[in-house]
Amino acid sequence: MAAEQQARTTWDRVTIARHPQRPRALDFVNAIFEDFVELHGDRQYRDDRAIIGGPARLGDQSVMILGNQKGRNTRENLDRNFGMARPEGYRKAMRLMRMGAQFRFPLITFVDTPGADPGPRSEEHGQAFAIAECIQTLTTYPAPIVSIVIGEGGSGGALAIGVADRILMLENAIYSVASPEASASILWKDAGQAPAAAEAMRISAPDLMELGLIDRLIPEPQPAHDDAPEAFARTATELRQALATLLDIATAGGETALLRERQERYLAIGSWLDASPNGNN
Amino acid sequence: MREIIFRRKPSFRTGRDDDQQSNVPDDMWRKCGGCGDLIYARELERAHHVCPRCSYHFRLSARQRIELLADADSYEPWDESLTTNDPLNFTTGNERYIERARAIAARSDNDANEALSSGRIEIDGRPLVVAATDFSFMGASMGSAYGEKLARACRRAAERGLPVLTISSSGGARMQEGLFSLMQMAKTTAAFDLLRAARLPHFSLLVDPCYGGVTASYAATADIVIAEPGARIGFAGPRVIEQVTRQKLPEGFQTAEFLLDHGLIDQVVPRAEVRATLATLIDLFVPQSLNAQQAAARLVGAGVSSGG
Ligand SMILES: [Zn+2]
């Protein structure tokens, strides 16, 4: 396995993560859960088909599901806006987060987006504000959250449903602050340097595991588009394990323990230098 | 919209130096980014760095921002020892990220050693915590040191019962820190949860330009969000949007006034009025921060004698 992981460059993984036949969020949901009831709309403006969500069952456990939904061909992708959610999508996500919180459902999110929609109408409708409010809703969500990066984890548009107690990531998924192309054109002044940028920005699952930014790498012995059932089965196993651990924490210490652990987890993220070890205050 | 600093007085205009206190050299003029007018630097300073002709708000450093608001000598900077690290060992071409950050911090015309400066100030005796960004430091992009300084500021504010003012201008993520940078959006949000739990208010002042991960995290979720006139604020930058739509954006798109019109921010507040607005808000949200003298003055104002 390790040898196999070494064999692929980050750019190989970018290509696999973006493969048109790679399983999408709804494929994972339908394979792993029972009784998924998709809920639509933000109750304010419209339904954004780039975000899917609703309650479902995992064994005996009711859960709330959210996901970025890409299409598999041009027609589907136009319908799903290539998985790029608009503010109404994030506001739908927020509505479902609040519903999940109300019933103390564990929240399971599937991350797969190149980023949030950058169109002028999304700006008018407060894209930044919608994403920010999603993140804030997640940092205080009173039940376990597991986030699974299944394809492309792109920027704030991914983080809006990606703040979690456990982050799982498929071996050939990527997770980045900006797309390799955007990073290359900003930092290298040359979009053609995308493969180099992908490498340097350490966006692959093995790299992010090493950096301690994700909790579990879900191996893909074959890329998920070649063996979807294997990807679903491994994801289901990892998800059940993560959820069991988190439910144990919640049972032993209550919501407070869960929230405290999440808060400490996020407050600790980062790498900085401090010339005075005790701080100067 | 860039400002140009003239080191030599243009011959076609003269001005008289009547402000001996200022440390701005005699021969400095600045070109307005709005109307293009040349303004005598000391005159500009007295006008809160706002163009007297067209009200263009000049870009300020974090320290200038803080000192404009704070009572004289009340600024107590925090965590200045905290600086950029290089978690990805990031290099573009021959340039190492950490060396670039250090070079910027060491530059003599730079009064900040990170993109965010934080500390305690007072506004007419009202204590508060302030955290302001410096756009000249790598576009005030949010990296780990920025996130950690802000998180510590929130923790101390919550412990000491102080409100927080953030002044944000940012190009977005510190891309050289990769996913660490993205995660600062969640980290800073979690830090402000400490403040929320303590029922202390967060006031967010957005200034030009503010984009990306900073707008899409703590700067937008504050209890009160205000912006300076004309400030450009958004998630995606105008160039990205124009690339997507292949159309020129309309005049005034993404300005503070546009955001106000679309119901996204609470008020547009001219720079000269920010201090008074904050004082009013602090008194409304944190009345216990009133000092004895102010409380007495209020009682007198309400027709009640506070004297014994
Ligand atoms: Zn002007």
mmCIF file with all atom_site columns, C-alpha atoms in Angstrom, chain A residues 57-169:
data_model
loop_
_atom_site.group_PDB
_atom_site.id
_atom_site.type_symbol
_atom_site.label_atom_id
_atom_site.label_alt_id
_atom_site.label_comp_id
_atom_site.label_asym_id
_atom_site.label_entity_id
_atom_site.label_seq_id
_atom_site.pdbx_PDB_ins_code
_atom_site.Cartn_x
_atom_site.Cartn_y
_atom_site.Cartn_z
_atom_site.occupancy
_atom_site.B_iso_or_equiv
_atom_site.pdbx_formal_charge
_atom_site.auth_seq_id
_atom_site.auth_comp_id
_atom_site.auth_asym_id
_atom_site.auth_atom_id
_atom_site.pdbx_PDB_model_num
ATOM 1   C CA . ARG A 1 57  ? -30.008 6.104  8.671   1.00 0.00 ? 57  ARG A CA 1
ATOM 2   C CA . LEU A 1 58  ? -26.701 4.407  9.360   1.00 0.00 ? 58  LEU A CA 1
ATOM 3   C CA . GLY A 1 59  ? -27.577 1.172  11.164  1.00 0.00 ? 59  GLY A CA 1
ATOM 4   C CA . ASP A 1 60  ? -29.865 2.276  14.011  1.00 0.00 ? 60  ASP A CA 1
ATOM 5   C CA . GLN A 1 61  ? -28.581 5.816  13.989  1.00 0.00 ? 61  GLN A CA 1
ATOM 6   C CA . SER A 1 62  ? -30.415 8.698  12.347  1.00 0.00 ? 62  SER A CA 1
ATOM 7   C CA . VAL A 1 63  ? -27.938 11.134 10.831  1.00 0.00 ? 63  VAL A CA 1
ATOM 8   C CA . MET A 1 64  ? -28.034 14.355 8.826   1.00 0.00 ? 64  MET A CA 1
ATOM 9   C CA . ILE A 1 65  ? -26.205 14.318 5.515   1.00 0.00 ? 65  ILE A CA 1
ATOM 10  C CA . LEU A 1 66  ? -24.735 17.169 3.492   1.00 0.00 ? 66  LEU A CA 1
ATOM 11  C CA . GLY A 1 67  ? -22.660 17.013 0.348   1.00 0.00 ? 67  GLY A CA 1
ATOM 12  C CA . ASN A 1 68  ? -21.263 18.951 -2.583  1.00 0.00 ? 68  ASN A CA 1
ATOM 13  C CA . GLN A 1 69  ? -22.780 17.362 -5.665  1.00 0.00 ? 69  GLN A CA 1
ATOM 14  C CA . LYS A 1 70  ? -20.996 17.343 -9.005  1.00 0.00 ? 70  LYS A CA 1
ATOM 15  C CA . GLY A 1 71  ? -22.425 15.944 -12.230 1.00 0.00 ? 71  GLY A CA 1
ATOM 16  C CA . ARG A 1 72  ? -21.008 13.259 -14.443 1.00 0.00 ? 72  ARG A CA 1
ATOM 17  C CA . ASN A 1 73  ? -21.513 14.878 -17.840 1.00 0.00 ? 73  ASN A CA 1
ATOM 18  C CA . THR A 1 74  ? -22.003 18.379 -19.224 1.00 0.00 ? 74  THR A CA 1
ATOM 19  C CA . ARG A 1 75  ? -25.774 18.386 -18.819 1.00 0.00 ? 75  ARG A CA 1
ATOM 20  C CA . GLU A 1 76  ? -25.581 17.186 -15.205 1.00 0.00 ? 76  GLU A CA 1
ATOM 21  C CA . ASN A 1 77  ? -22.737 19.557 -14.462 1.00 0.00 ? 77  ASN A CA 1
ATOM 22  C CA . LEU A 1 78  ? -24.674 22.540 -15.759 1.00 0.00 ? 78  LEU A CA 1
ATOM 23  C CA . ASP A 1 79  ? -27.567 21.451 -13.542 1.00 0.00 ? 79  ASP A CA 1
ATOM 24  C CA . ARG A 1 80  ? -25.197 21.102 -10.553 1.00 0.00 ? 80  ARG A CA 1
ATOM 25  C CA . ASN A 1 81  ? -23.073 24.168 -11.439 1.00 0.00 ? 81  ASN A CA 1
ATOM 26  C CA . PHE A 1 82  ? -20.013 21.860 -11.481 1.00 0.00 ? 82  PHE A CA 1
ATOM 27  C CA . GLY A 1 83  ? -20.452 21.338 -7.737  1.00 0.00 ? 83  GLY A CA 1
ATOM 28  C CA . MET A 1 84  ? -19.892 25.043 -7.018  1.00 0.00 ? 84  MET A CA 1
ATOM 29  C CA . ALA A 1 85  ? -22.484 26.118 -4.488  1.00 0.00 ? 85  ALA A CA 1
ATOM 30  C CA . ARG A 1 86  ? -24.102 29.529 -4.424  1.00 0.00 ? 86  ARG A CA 1
ATOM 31  C CA . PRO A 1 87  ? -25.123 31.351 -1.239  1.00 0.00 ? 87  PRO A CA 1
ATOM 32  C CA . GLU A 1 88  ? -28.555 29.695 -1.381  1.00 0.00 ? 88  GLU A CA 1
ATOM 33  C CA . GLY A 1 89  ? -26.782 26.326 -1.332  1.00 0.00 ? 89  GLY A CA 1
ATOM 34  C CA . TYR A 1 90  ? -24.851 27.229 1.796   1.00 0.00 ? 90  TYR A CA 1
ATOM 35  C CA . ARG A 1 91  ? -28.050 28.599 3.322   1.00 0.00 ? 91  ARG A CA 1
ATOM 36  C CA . LYS A 1 92  ? -29.768 25.287 2.572   1.00 0.00 ? 92  LYS A CA 1
ATOM 37  C CA . ALA A 1 93  ? -26.817 23.544 4.235   1.00 0.00 ? 93  ALA A CA 1
ATOM 38  C CA . MET A 1 94  ? -27.208 25.834 7.240   1.00 0.00 ? 94  MET A CA 1
ATOM 39  C CA . ARG A 1 95  ? -30.916 25.071 7.467   1.00 0.00 ? 95  ARG A CA 1
ATOM 40  C CA . LEU A 1 96  ? -30.193 21.351 7.514   1.00 0.00 ? 96  LEU A CA 1
ATOM 41  C CA . MET A 1 97  ? -27.384 21.831 10.040  1.00 0.00 ? 97  MET A CA 1
ATOM 42  C CA . ARG A 1 98  ? -29.861 23.572 12.341  1.00 0.00 ? 98  ARG A CA 1
ATOM 43  C CA . MET A 1 99  ? -32.352 20.763 11.841  1.00 0.00 ? 99  MET A CA 1
ATOM 44  C CA . GLY A 1 100 ? -29.685 18.187 12.571  1.00 0.00 ? 100 GLY A CA 1
ATOM 45  C CA . ALA A 1 101 ? -28.671 20.124 15.675  1.00 0.00 ? 101 ALA A CA 1
ATOM 46  C CA . GLN A 1 102 ? -32.272 20.304 16.876  1.00 0.00 ? 102 GLN A CA 1
ATOM 47  C CA . PHE A 1 103 ? -32.561 16.500 16.789  1.00 0.00 ? 103 PHE A CA 1
ATOM 48  C CA . ARG A 1 104 ? -28.949 15.858 17.829  1.00 0.00 ? 104 ARG A CA 1
ATOM 49  C CA . PHE A 1 105 ? -28.283 13.887 14.646  1.00 0.00 ? 105 PHE A CA 1
ATOM 50  C CA . PRO A 1 106 ? -24.641 13.214 13.909  1.00 0.00 ? 106 PRO A CA 1
ATOM 51  C CA . LEU A 1 107 ? -23.714 15.188 10.796  1.00 0.00 ? 107 LEU A CA 1
ATOM 52  C CA . ILE A 1 108 ? -21.947 13.460 7.916   1.00 0.00 ? 108 ILE A CA 1
ATOM 53  C CA . THR A 1 109 ? -20.616 15.658 5.119   1.00 0.00 ? 109 THR A CA 1
ATOM 54  C CA . PHE A 1 110 ? -19.232 14.678 1.715   1.00 0.00 ? 110 PHE A CA 1
ATOM 55  C CA . VAL A 1 111 ? -16.784 17.224 0.324   1.00 0.00 ? 111 VAL A CA 1
ATOM 56  C CA . ASP A 1 112 ? -16.336 17.417 -3.455  1.00 0.00 ? 112 ASP A CA 1
ATOM 57  C CA . THR A 1 113 ? -16.157 20.886 -4.988  1.00 0.00 ? 113 THR A CA 1
ATOM 58  C CA . PRO A 1 114 ? -13.656 22.958 -6.942  1.00 0.00 ? 114 PRO A CA 1
ATOM 59  C CA . GLY A 1 115 ? -14.799 25.881 -4.789  1.00 0.00 ? 115 GLY A CA 1
ATOM 60  C CA . ALA A 1 116 ? -17.711 28.181 -4.089  1.00 0.00 ? 116 ALA A CA 1
ATOM 61  C CA . ASP A 1 117 ? -19.421 29.785 -7.073  1.00 0.00 ? 117 ASP A CA 1
ATOM 62  C CA . PRO A 1 118 ? -17.545 32.988 -8.011  1.00 0.00 ? 118 PRO A CA 1
ATOM 63  C CA . GLY A 1 119 ? -20.314 34.631 -10.045 1.00 0.00 ? 119 GLY A CA 1
ATOM 64  C CA . PRO A 1 120 ? -21.546 38.204 -9.582  1.00 0.00 ? 120 PRO A CA 1
ATOM 65  C CA . ARG A 1 121 ? -24.979 37.098 -8.374  1.00 0.00 ? 121 ARG A CA 1
ATOM 66  C CA . SER A 1 122 ? -23.362 34.986 -5.645  1.00 0.00 ? 122 SER A CA 1
ATOM 67  C CA . GLU A 1 123 ? -21.473 38.073 -4.518  1.00 0.00 ? 123 GLU A CA 1
ATOM 68  C CA . GLU A 1 124 ? -24.690 40.098 -4.461  1.00 0.00 ? 124 GLU A CA 1
ATOM 69  C CA . HIS A 1 125 ? -26.324 37.452 -2.335  1.00 0.00 ? 125 HIS A CA 1
ATOM 70  C CA . GLY A 1 126 ? -23.491 37.362 0.172   1.00 0.00 ? 126 GLY A CA 1
ATOM 71  C CA . GLN A 1 127 ? -21.348 34.353 -0.702  1.00 0.00 ? 127 GLN A CA 1
ATOM 72  C CA . ALA A 1 128 ? -18.740 35.238 1.946   1.00 0.00 ? 128 ALA A CA 1
ATOM 73  C CA . PHE A 1 129 ? -21.429 35.732 4.584   1.00 0.00 ? 129 PHE A CA 1
ATOM 74  C CA . ALA A 1 130 ? -23.164 32.437 3.766   1.00 0.00 ? 130 ALA A CA 1
ATOM 75  C CA . ILE A 1 131 ? -19.896 30.480 3.983   1.00 0.00 ? 131 ILE A CA 1
ATOM 76  C CA . ALA A 1 132 ? -18.896 32.231 7.212   1.00 0.00 ? 132 ALA A CA 1
ATOM 77  C CA . GLU A 1 133 ? -22.240 31.415 8.811   1.00 0.00 ? 133 GLU A CA 1
ATOM 78  C CA . CYS A 1 134 ? -21.956 27.747 7.800   1.00 0.00 ? 134 CYS A CA 1
ATOM 79  C CA . ILE A 1 135 ? -18.543 27.531 9.426   1.00 0.00 ? 135 ILE A CA 1
ATOM 80  C CA . GLN A 1 136 ? -19.863 29.155 12.572  1.00 0.00 ? 136 GLN A CA 1
ATOM 81  C CA . THR A 1 137 ? -22.847 26.806 12.674  1.00 0.00 ? 137 THR A CA 1
ATOM 82  C CA . LEU A 1 138 ? -20.482 23.841 12.466  1.00 0.00 ? 138 LEU A CA 1
ATOM 83  C CA . THR A 1 139 ? -18.055 24.980 15.179  1.00 0.00 ? 139 THR A CA 1
ATOM 84  C CA . THR A 1 140 ? -20.939 24.837 17.669  1.00 0.00 ? 140 THR A CA 1
ATOM 85  C CA . TYR A 1 141 ? -22.938 21.904 16.224  1.00 0.00 ? 141 TYR A CA 1
ATOM 86  C CA . PRO A 1 142 ? -24.056 19.925 19.295  1.00 0.00 ? 142 PRO A CA 1
ATOM 87  C CA . ALA A 1 143 ? -23.569 16.393 17.894  1.00 0.00 ? 143 ALA A CA 1
ATOM 88  C CA . PRO A 1 144 ? -20.678 14.548 16.233  1.00 0.00 ? 144 PRO A CA 1
ATOM 89  C CA . ILE A 1 145 ? -19.529 15.687 12.785  1.00 0.00 ? 145 ILE A CA 1
ATOM 90  C CA . VAL A 1 146 ? -17.598 13.506 10.358  1.00 0.00 ? 146 VAL A CA 1
ATOM 91  C CA . SER A 1 147 ? -16.437 15.026 7.097   1.00 0.00 ? 147 SER A CA 1
ATOM 92  C CA . ILE A 1 148 ? -15.279 12.854 4.200   1.00 0.00 ? 148 ILE A CA 1
ATOM 93  C CA . VAL A 1 149 ? -13.300 14.392 1.355   1.00 0.00 ? 149 VAL A CA 1
ATOM 94  C CA . ILE A 1 150 ? -14.235 12.189 -1.594  1.00 0.00 ? 150 ILE A CA 1
ATOM 95  C CA . GLY A 1 151 ? -12.919 14.164 -4.566  1.00 0.00 ? 151 GLY A CA 1
ATOM 96  C CA . GLU A 1 152 ? -11.925 17.821 -4.719  1.00 0.00 ? 152 GLU A CA 1
ATOM 97  C CA . GLY A 1 153 ? -11.821 19.783 -1.496  1.00 0.00 ? 153 GLY A CA 1
ATOM 98  C CA . GLY A 1 154 ? -11.581 23.295 -2.848  1.00 0.00 ? 154 GLY A CA 1
ATOM 99  C CA . SER A 1 155 ? -11.131 26.330 -0.644  1.00 0.00 ? 155 SER A CA 1
ATOM 100 C CA . GLY A 1 156 ? -13.780 28.021 1.510   1.00 0.00 ? 156 GLY A CA 1
ATOM 101 C CA . GLY A 1 157 ? -16.483 26.405 -0.578  1.00 0.00 ? 157 GLY A CA 1
ATOM 102 C CA . ALA A 1 158 ? -15.397 23.035 0.820   1.00 0.00 ? 158 ALA A CA 1
ATOM 103 C CA . LEU A 1 159 ? -14.689 24.210 4.358   1.00 0.00 ? 159 LEU A CA 1
ATOM 104 C CA . ALA A 1 160 ? -18.244 25.545 4.628   1.00 0.00 ? 160 ALA A CA 1
ATOM 105 C CA . ILE A 1 161 ? -19.352 21.925 5.111   1.00 0.00 ? 161 ILE A CA 1
ATOM 106 C CA . GLY A 1 162 ? -15.937 20.564 6.122   1.00 0.00 ? 162 GLY A CA 1
ATOM 107 C CA . VAL A 1 163 ? -15.469 21.662 9.740   1.00 0.00 ? 163 VAL A CA 1
ATOM 108 C CA . ALA A 1 164 ? -15.676 18.390 11.687  1.00 0.00 ? 164 ALA A CA 1
ATOM 109 C CA . ASP A 1 165 ? -14.601 16.286 14.655  1.00 0.00 ? 165 ASP A CA 1
ATOM 110 C CA . ARG A 1 166 ? -13.024 13.775 12.292  1.00 0.00 ? 166 ARG A CA 1
ATOM 111 C CA . ILE A 1 167 ? -11.879 14.359 8.729   1.00 0.00 ? 167 ILE A CA 1
ATOM 112 C CA . LEU A 1 168 ? -11.541 11.288 6.521   1.00 0.00 ? 168 LEU A CA 1
ATOM 113 C CA . MET A 1 169 ? -10.106 11.506 3.044   1.00 0.00 ? 169 MET A CA 1
#
